[in-house]
Amino acid sequence: MTLFEAVGGEPTFRKLVDEFYAGVATDPLLRPMYPEEDLGPAADRLTLFLMQYWGGPHTYSEQRGHPRLRMRHASFRIGAAERDAWLHHMRRAMDRLDLPPEIAAAFWDYLERAAYFMVNVMEDPAAGA
């Protein structure tokens, strides 16, 4: 059984992403990264990507090709603050799913690693002193 199936399939992934984007919509750091007036297309892309990654249909690749996540996000400044804001909203969304602990841990581990991988701006801690 895939994680996609174990969590209840598409409805669970849609709920996760809807909850996540509800937070992003009002986040002053993250919202400007989404140039579209409506967050719906971004939500659809993330939902399809996560479903595919976790064993669901391959709709994401059929529509958009290889994920190339880092390349697709290269035009955005993603530092520690952006990463942490993203993780904050994703954690809140994950907590609303009430997943079994072992599944939640595997899912969160992936999301956390992905968020750290997307950082493309290294801040100099001494620069703020």
PDB file of N, CA and C in Angstrom, residues 58-117:
ATOM      1  N   HIS A  58       0.012   9.858 -11.886  1.00  0.00           N
ATOM      2  CA  HIS A  58       1.136  10.614 -12.436  1.00  0.00           C
ATOM      3  C   HIS A  58       0.680  11.838 -13.223  1.00  0.00           C
ATOM      4  N   THR A  59      -0.397  12.403 -12.822  1.00  0.00           N
ATOM      5  CA  THR A  59      -0.970  13.563 -13.514  1.00  0.00           C
ATOM      6  C   THR A  59       0.002  14.731 -13.547  1.00  0.00           C
ATOM      7  N   TYR A  60       0.721  14.949 -12.464  1.00  0.00           N
ATOM      8  CA  TYR A  60       1.671  16.069 -12.429  1.00  0.00           C
ATOM      9  C   TYR A  60       2.669  15.957 -13.583  1.00  0.00           C
ATOM     10  N   SER A  61       3.324  14.821 -13.709  1.00  0.00           N
ATOM     11  CA  SER A  61       4.320  14.639 -14.770  1.00  0.00           C
ATOM     12  C   SER A  61       3.694  14.674 -16.152  1.00  0.00           C
ATOM     13  N   GLU A  62       2.495  14.148 -16.273  1.00  0.00           N
ATOM     14  CA  GLU A  62       1.818  14.179 -17.573  1.00  0.00           C
ATOM     15  C   GLU A  62       1.539  15.610 -18.010  1.00  0.00           C
ATOM     16  N   GLN A  63       1.210  16.484 -17.054  1.00  0.00           N
ATOM     17  CA  GLN A  63       0.883  17.867 -17.377  1.00  0.00           C
ATOM     18  C   GLN A  63       2.097  18.778 -17.418  1.00  0.00           C
ATOM     19  N   ARG A  64       3.087  18.534 -16.553  1.00  0.00           N
ATOM     20  CA  ARG A  64       4.180  19.493 -16.380  1.00  0.00           C
ATOM     21  C   ARG A  64       5.567  18.925 -16.621  1.00  0.00           C
ATOM     22  N   GLY A  65       5.680  17.632 -16.867  1.00  0.00           N
ATOM     23  CA  GLY A  65       6.996  17.036 -17.048  1.00  0.00           C
ATOM     24  C   GLY A  65       7.653  16.746 -15.711  1.00  0.00           C
ATOM     25  N   HIS A  66       8.962  16.564 -15.751  1.00  0.00           N
ATOM     26  CA  HIS A  66       9.724  16.274 -14.532  1.00  0.00           C
ATOM     27  C   HIS A  66       9.539  17.418 -13.541  1.00  0.00           C
ATOM     28  N   PRO A  67       9.410  17.102 -12.243  1.00  0.00           N
ATOM     29  CA  PRO A  67       9.162  18.160 -11.261  1.00  0.00           C
ATOM     30  C   PRO A  67      10.208  19.280 -11.226  1.00  0.00           C
ATOM     31  N   ARG A  68      11.491  18.964 -11.327  1.00  0.00           N
ATOM     32  CA  ARG A  68      12.543  19.995 -11.317  1.00  0.00           C
ATOM     33  C   ARG A  68      12.242  21.103 -10.302  1.00  0.00           C
ATOM     34  N   LEU A  69      11.974  20.716  -9.083  1.00  0.00           N
ATOM     35  CA  LEU A  69      11.523  21.665  -8.060  1.00  0.00           C
ATOM     36  C   LEU A  69      12.475  22.836  -7.857  1.00  0.00           C
ATOM     37  N   ARG A  70      13.736  22.555  -7.741  1.00  0.00           N
ATOM     38  CA  ARG A  70      14.686  23.644  -7.493  1.00  0.00           C
ATOM     39  C   ARG A  70      14.721  24.623  -8.660  1.00  0.00           C
ATOM     40  N   MET A  71      14.710  24.111  -9.875  1.00  0.00           N
ATOM     41  CA  MET A  71      14.719  24.971 -11.054  1.00  0.00           C
ATOM     42  C   MET A  71      13.445  25.824 -11.119  1.00  0.00           C
ATOM     43  N   ARG A  72      12.307  25.219 -10.840  1.00  0.00           N
ATOM     44  CA  ARG A  72      11.035  25.949 -10.916  1.00  0.00           C
ATOM     45  C   ARG A  72      10.938  27.049  -9.868  1.00  0.00           C
ATOM     46  N   HIS A  73      11.714  26.942  -8.799  1.00  0.00           N
ATOM     47  CA  HIS A  73      11.672  27.938  -7.727  1.00  0.00           C
ATOM     48  C   HIS A  73      12.885  28.870  -7.727  1.00  0.00           C
ATOM     49  N   ALA A  74      13.779  28.710  -8.692  1.00  0.00           N
ATOM     50  CA  ALA A  74      15.032  29.465  -8.710  1.00  0.00           C
ATOM     51  C   ALA A  74      14.824  30.976  -8.799  1.00  0.00           C
ATOM     52  N   SER A  75      13.753  31.422  -9.389  1.00  0.00           N
ATOM     53  CA  SER A  75      13.537  32.864  -9.542  1.00  0.00           C
ATOM     54  C   SER A  75      13.055  33.527  -8.251  1.00  0.00           C
ATOM     55  N   PHE A  76      12.765  32.737  -7.241  1.00  0.00           N
ATOM     56  CA  PHE A  76      12.292  33.278  -5.968  1.00  0.00           C
ATOM     57  C   PHE A  76      13.414  33.245  -4.932  1.00  0.00           C
ATOM     58  N   ARG A  77      13.477  34.278  -4.118  1.00  0.00           N
ATOM     59  CA  ARG A  77      14.444  34.324  -3.024  1.00  0.00           C
ATOM     60  C   ARG A  77      13.904  33.438  -1.908  1.00  0.00           C
ATOM     61  N   ILE A  78      14.621  32.348  -1.650  1.00  0.00           N
ATOM     62  CA  ILE A  78      14.212  31.431  -0.592  1.00  0.00           C
ATOM     63  C   ILE A  78      15.376  31.297   0.389  1.00  0.00           C
ATOM     64  N   GLY A  79      15.229  31.976   1.496  1.00  0.00           N
ATOM     65  CA  GLY A  79      16.207  31.900   2.574  1.00  0.00           C
ATOM     66  C   GLY A  79      15.610  31.168   3.761  1.00  0.00           C
ATOM     67  N   ALA A  80      16.277  31.268   4.887  1.00  0.00           N
ATOM     68  CA  ALA A  80      15.814  30.579   6.089  1.00  0.00           C
ATOM     69  C   ALA A  80      14.433  31.069   6.519  1.00  0.00           C
ATOM     70  N   ALA A  81      14.174  32.362   6.404  1.00  0.00           N
ATOM     71  CA  ALA A  81      12.871  32.896   6.831  1.00  0.00           C
ATOM     72  C   ALA A  81      11.741  32.355   5.965  1.00  0.00           C
ATOM     73  N   GLU A  82      11.964  32.304   4.666  1.00  0.00           N
ATOM     74  CA  GLU A  82      10.939  31.773   3.748  1.00  0.00           C
ATOM     75  C   GLU A  82      10.734  30.281   3.990  1.00  0.00           C
ATOM     76  N   ARG A  83      11.830  29.556   4.162  1.00  0.00           N
ATOM     77  CA  ARG A  83      11.742  28.117   4.459  1.00  0.00           C
ATOM     78  C   ARG A  83      10.936  27.883   5.731  1.00  0.00           C
ATOM     79  N   ASP A  84      11.265  28.638   6.775  1.00  0.00           N
ATOM     80  CA  ASP A  84      10.596  28.449   8.052  1.00  0.00           C
ATOM     81  C   ASP A  84       9.118  28.831   7.988  1.00  0.00           C
ATOM     82  N   ALA A  85       8.786  29.870   7.226  1.00  0.00           N
ATOM     83  CA  ALA A  85       7.380  30.257   7.054  1.00  0.00           C
ATOM     84  C   ALA A  85       6.625  29.146   6.317  1.00  0.00           C
ATOM     85  N   TRP A  86       7.240  28.601   5.273  1.00  0.00           N
ATOM     86  CA  TRP A  86       6.630  27.509   4.507  1.00  0.00           C
ATOM     87  C   TRP A  86       6.379  26.318   5.435  1.00  0.00           C
ATOM     88  N   LEU A  87       7.397  25.963   6.209  1.00  0.00           N
ATOM     89  CA  LEU A  87       7.253  24.835   7.130  1.00  0.00           C
ATOM     90  C   LEU A  87       6.189  25.108   8.197  1.00  0.00           C
ATOM     91  N   HIS A  88       6.097  26.325   8.664  1.00  0.00           N
ATOM     92  CA  HIS A  88       5.076  26.680   9.660  1.00  0.00           C
ATOM     93  C   HIS A  88       3.669  26.394   9.119  1.00  0.00           C
ATOM     94  N   HIS A  89       3.395  26.859   7.918  1.00  0.00           N
ATOM     95  CA  HIS A  89       2.062  26.653   7.339  1.00  0.00           C
ATOM     96  C   HIS A  89       1.824  25.177   7.003  1.00  0.00           C
ATOM     97  N   MET A  90       2.866  24.498   6.564  1.00  0.00           N
ATOM     98  CA  MET A  90       2.712  23.079   6.250  1.00  0.00           C
ATOM     99  C   MET A  90       2.509  22.263   7.525  1.00  0.00           C
ATOM    100  N   ARG A  91       3.194  22.618   8.606  1.00  0.00           N
ATOM    101  CA  ARG A  91       3.012  21.911   9.874  1.00  0.00           C
ATOM    102  C   ARG A  91       1.582  22.069  10.380  1.00  0.00           C
ATOM    103  N   ARG A  92       1.066  23.301  10.297  1.00  0.00           N
ATOM    104  CA  ARG A  92      -0.303  23.562  10.711  1.00  0.00           C
ATOM    105  C   ARG A  92      -1.277  22.731   9.877  1.00  0.00           C
ATOM    106  N   ALA A  93      -1.036  22.670   8.581  1.00  0.00           N
ATOM    107  CA  ALA A  93      -1.895  21.885   7.693  1.00  0.00           C
ATOM    108  C   ALA A  93      -1.788  20.396   8.005  1.00  0.00           C
ATOM    109  N   MET A  94      -0.580  19.912   8.223  1.00  0.00           N
ATOM    110  CA  MET A  94      -0.388  18.489   8.556  1.00  0.00           C
ATOM    111  C   MET A  94      -1.114  18.128   9.848  1.00  0.00           C
ATOM    112  N   ASP A  95      -1.033  19.010  10.843  1.00  0.00           N
ATOM    113  CA  ASP A  95      -1.662  18.718  12.131  1.00  0.00           C
ATOM    114  C   ASP A  95      -3.173  18.603  12.021  1.00  0.00           C
ATOM    115  N   ARG A  96      -3.758  19.219  11.025  1.00  0.00           N
ATOM    116  CA  ARG A  96      -5.211  19.160  10.853  1.00  0.00           C
ATOM    117  C   ARG A  96      -5.664  17.857  10.199  1.00  0.00           C
ATOM    118  N   LEU A  97      -4.724  17.078   9.683  1.00  0.00           N
ATOM    119  CA  LEU A  97      -5.081  15.819   9.020  1.00  0.00           C
ATOM    120  C   LEU A  97      -5.297  14.676   9.999  1.00  0.00           C
ATOM    121  N   ASP A  98      -4.709  14.750  11.173  1.00  0.00           N
ATOM    122  CA  ASP A  98      -4.845  13.683  12.166  1.00  0.00           C
ATOM    123  C   ASP A  98      -4.418  12.328  11.600  1.00  0.00           C
ATOM    124  N   LEU A  99      -3.212  12.301  11.023  1.00  0.00           N
ATOM    125  CA  LEU A  99      -2.669  11.073  10.445  1.00  0.00           C
ATOM    126  C   LEU A  99      -2.084  10.180  11.527  1.00  0.00           C
ATOM    127  N   PRO A 100      -2.013   8.882  11.279  1.00  0.00           N
ATOM    128  CA  PRO A 100      -1.318   7.995  12.218  1.00  0.00           C
ATOM    129  C   PRO A 100       0.128   8.482  12.384  1.00  0.00           C
ATOM    130  N   PRO A 101       0.670   8.392  13.594  1.00  0.00           N
ATOM    131  CA  PRO A 101       2.004   8.960  13.867  1.00  0.00           C
ATOM    132  C   PRO A 101       3.106   8.501  12.914  1.00  0.00           C
ATOM    133  N   GLU A 102       3.150   7.233  12.564  1.00  0.00           N
ATOM    134  CA  GLU A 102       4.232   6.749  11.698  1.00  0.00           C
ATOM    135  C   GLU A 102       4.117   7.324  10.280  1.00  0.00           C
ATOM    136  N   ILE A 103       2.905   7.486   9.799  1.00  0.00           N
ATOM    137  CA  ILE A 103       2.702   8.081   8.473  1.00  0.00           C
ATOM    138  C   ILE A 103       3.004   9.576   8.521  1.00  0.00           C
ATOM    139  N   ALA A 104       2.528  10.232   9.566  1.00  0.00           N
ATOM    140  CA  ALA A 104       2.789  11.664   9.715  1.00  0.00           C
ATOM    141  C   ALA A 104       4.289  11.934   9.792  1.00  0.00           C
ATOM    142  N   ALA A 105       5.029  11.087  10.498  1.00  0.00           N
ATOM    143  CA  ALA A 105       6.474  11.275  10.638  1.00  0.00           C
ATOM    144  C   ALA A 105       7.182  11.135   9.294  1.00  0.00           C
ATOM    145  N   ALA A 106       6.804  10.144   8.506  1.00  0.00           N
ATOM    146  CA  ALA A 106       7.424   9.957   7.190  1.00  0.00           C
ATOM    147  C   ALA A 106       7.101  11.127   6.271  1.00  0.00           C
ATOM    148  N   PHE A 107       5.873  11.559   6.290  1.00  0.00           N
ATOM    149  CA  PHE A 107       5.432  12.667   5.457  1.00  0.00           C
ATOM    150  C   PHE A 107       6.170  13.946   5.859  1.00  0.00           C
ATOM    151  N   TRP A 108       6.207  14.222   7.161  1.00  0.00           N
ATOM    152  CA  TRP A 108       6.870  15.436   7.652  1.00  0.00           C
ATOM    153  C   TRP A 108       8.359  15.419   7.345  1.00  0.00           C
ATOM    154  N   ASP A 109       8.991  14.262   7.485  1.00  0.00           N
ATOM    155  CA  ASP A 109      10.417  14.144   7.181  1.00  0.00           C
ATOM    156  C   ASP A 109      10.683  14.580   5.738  1.00  0.00           C
ATOM    157  N   TYR A 110       9.857  14.102   4.821  1.00  0.00           N
ATOM    158  CA  TYR A 110      10.025  14.495   3.426  1.00  0.00           C
ATOM    159  C   TYR A 110       9.826  16.002   3.248  1.00  0.00           C
ATOM    160  N   LEU A 111       8.754  16.547   3.804  1.00  0.00           N
ATOM    161  CA  LEU A 111       8.458  17.971   3.642  1.00  0.00           C
ATOM    162  C   LEU A 111       9.577  18.840   4.208  1.00  0.00           C
ATOM    163  N   GLU A 112      10.104  18.439   5.327  1.00  0.00           N
ATOM    164  CA  GLU A 112      11.189  19.204   5.945  1.00  0.00           C
ATOM    165  C   GLU A 112      12.451  19.163   5.079  1.00  0.00           C
ATOM    166  N   ARG A 113      12.803  17.989   4.595  1.00  0.00           N
ATOM    167  CA  ARG A 113      13.970  17.869   3.712  1.00  0.00           C
ATOM    168  C   ARG A 113      13.778  18.682   2.439  1.00  0.00           C
ATOM    169  N   ALA A 114      12.580  18.624   1.863  1.00  0.00           N
ATOM    170  CA  ALA A 114      12.296  19.383   0.640  1.00  0.00           C
ATOM    171  C   ALA A 114      12.423  20.881   0.894  1.00  0.00           C
ATOM    172  N   ALA A 115      11.926  21.351   2.017  1.00  0.00           N
ATOM    173  CA  ALA A 115      11.998  22.780   2.333  1.00  0.00           C
ATOM    174  C   ALA A 115      13.445  23.236   2.462  1.00  0.00           C
ATOM    175  N   TYR A 116      14.271  22.450   3.115  1.00  0.00           N
ATOM    176  CA  TYR A 116      15.683  22.813   3.257  1.00  0.00           C
ATOM    177  C   TYR A 116      16.390  22.774   1.901  1.00  0.00           C
ATOM    178  N   PHE A 117      16.014  21.846   1.043  1.00  0.00           N
ATOM    179  CA  PHE A 117      16.609  21.714  -0.283  1.00  0.00           C
ATOM    180  C   PHE A 117      16.311  22.925  -1.159  1.00  0.00           C
TER     181      PHE A 117
END
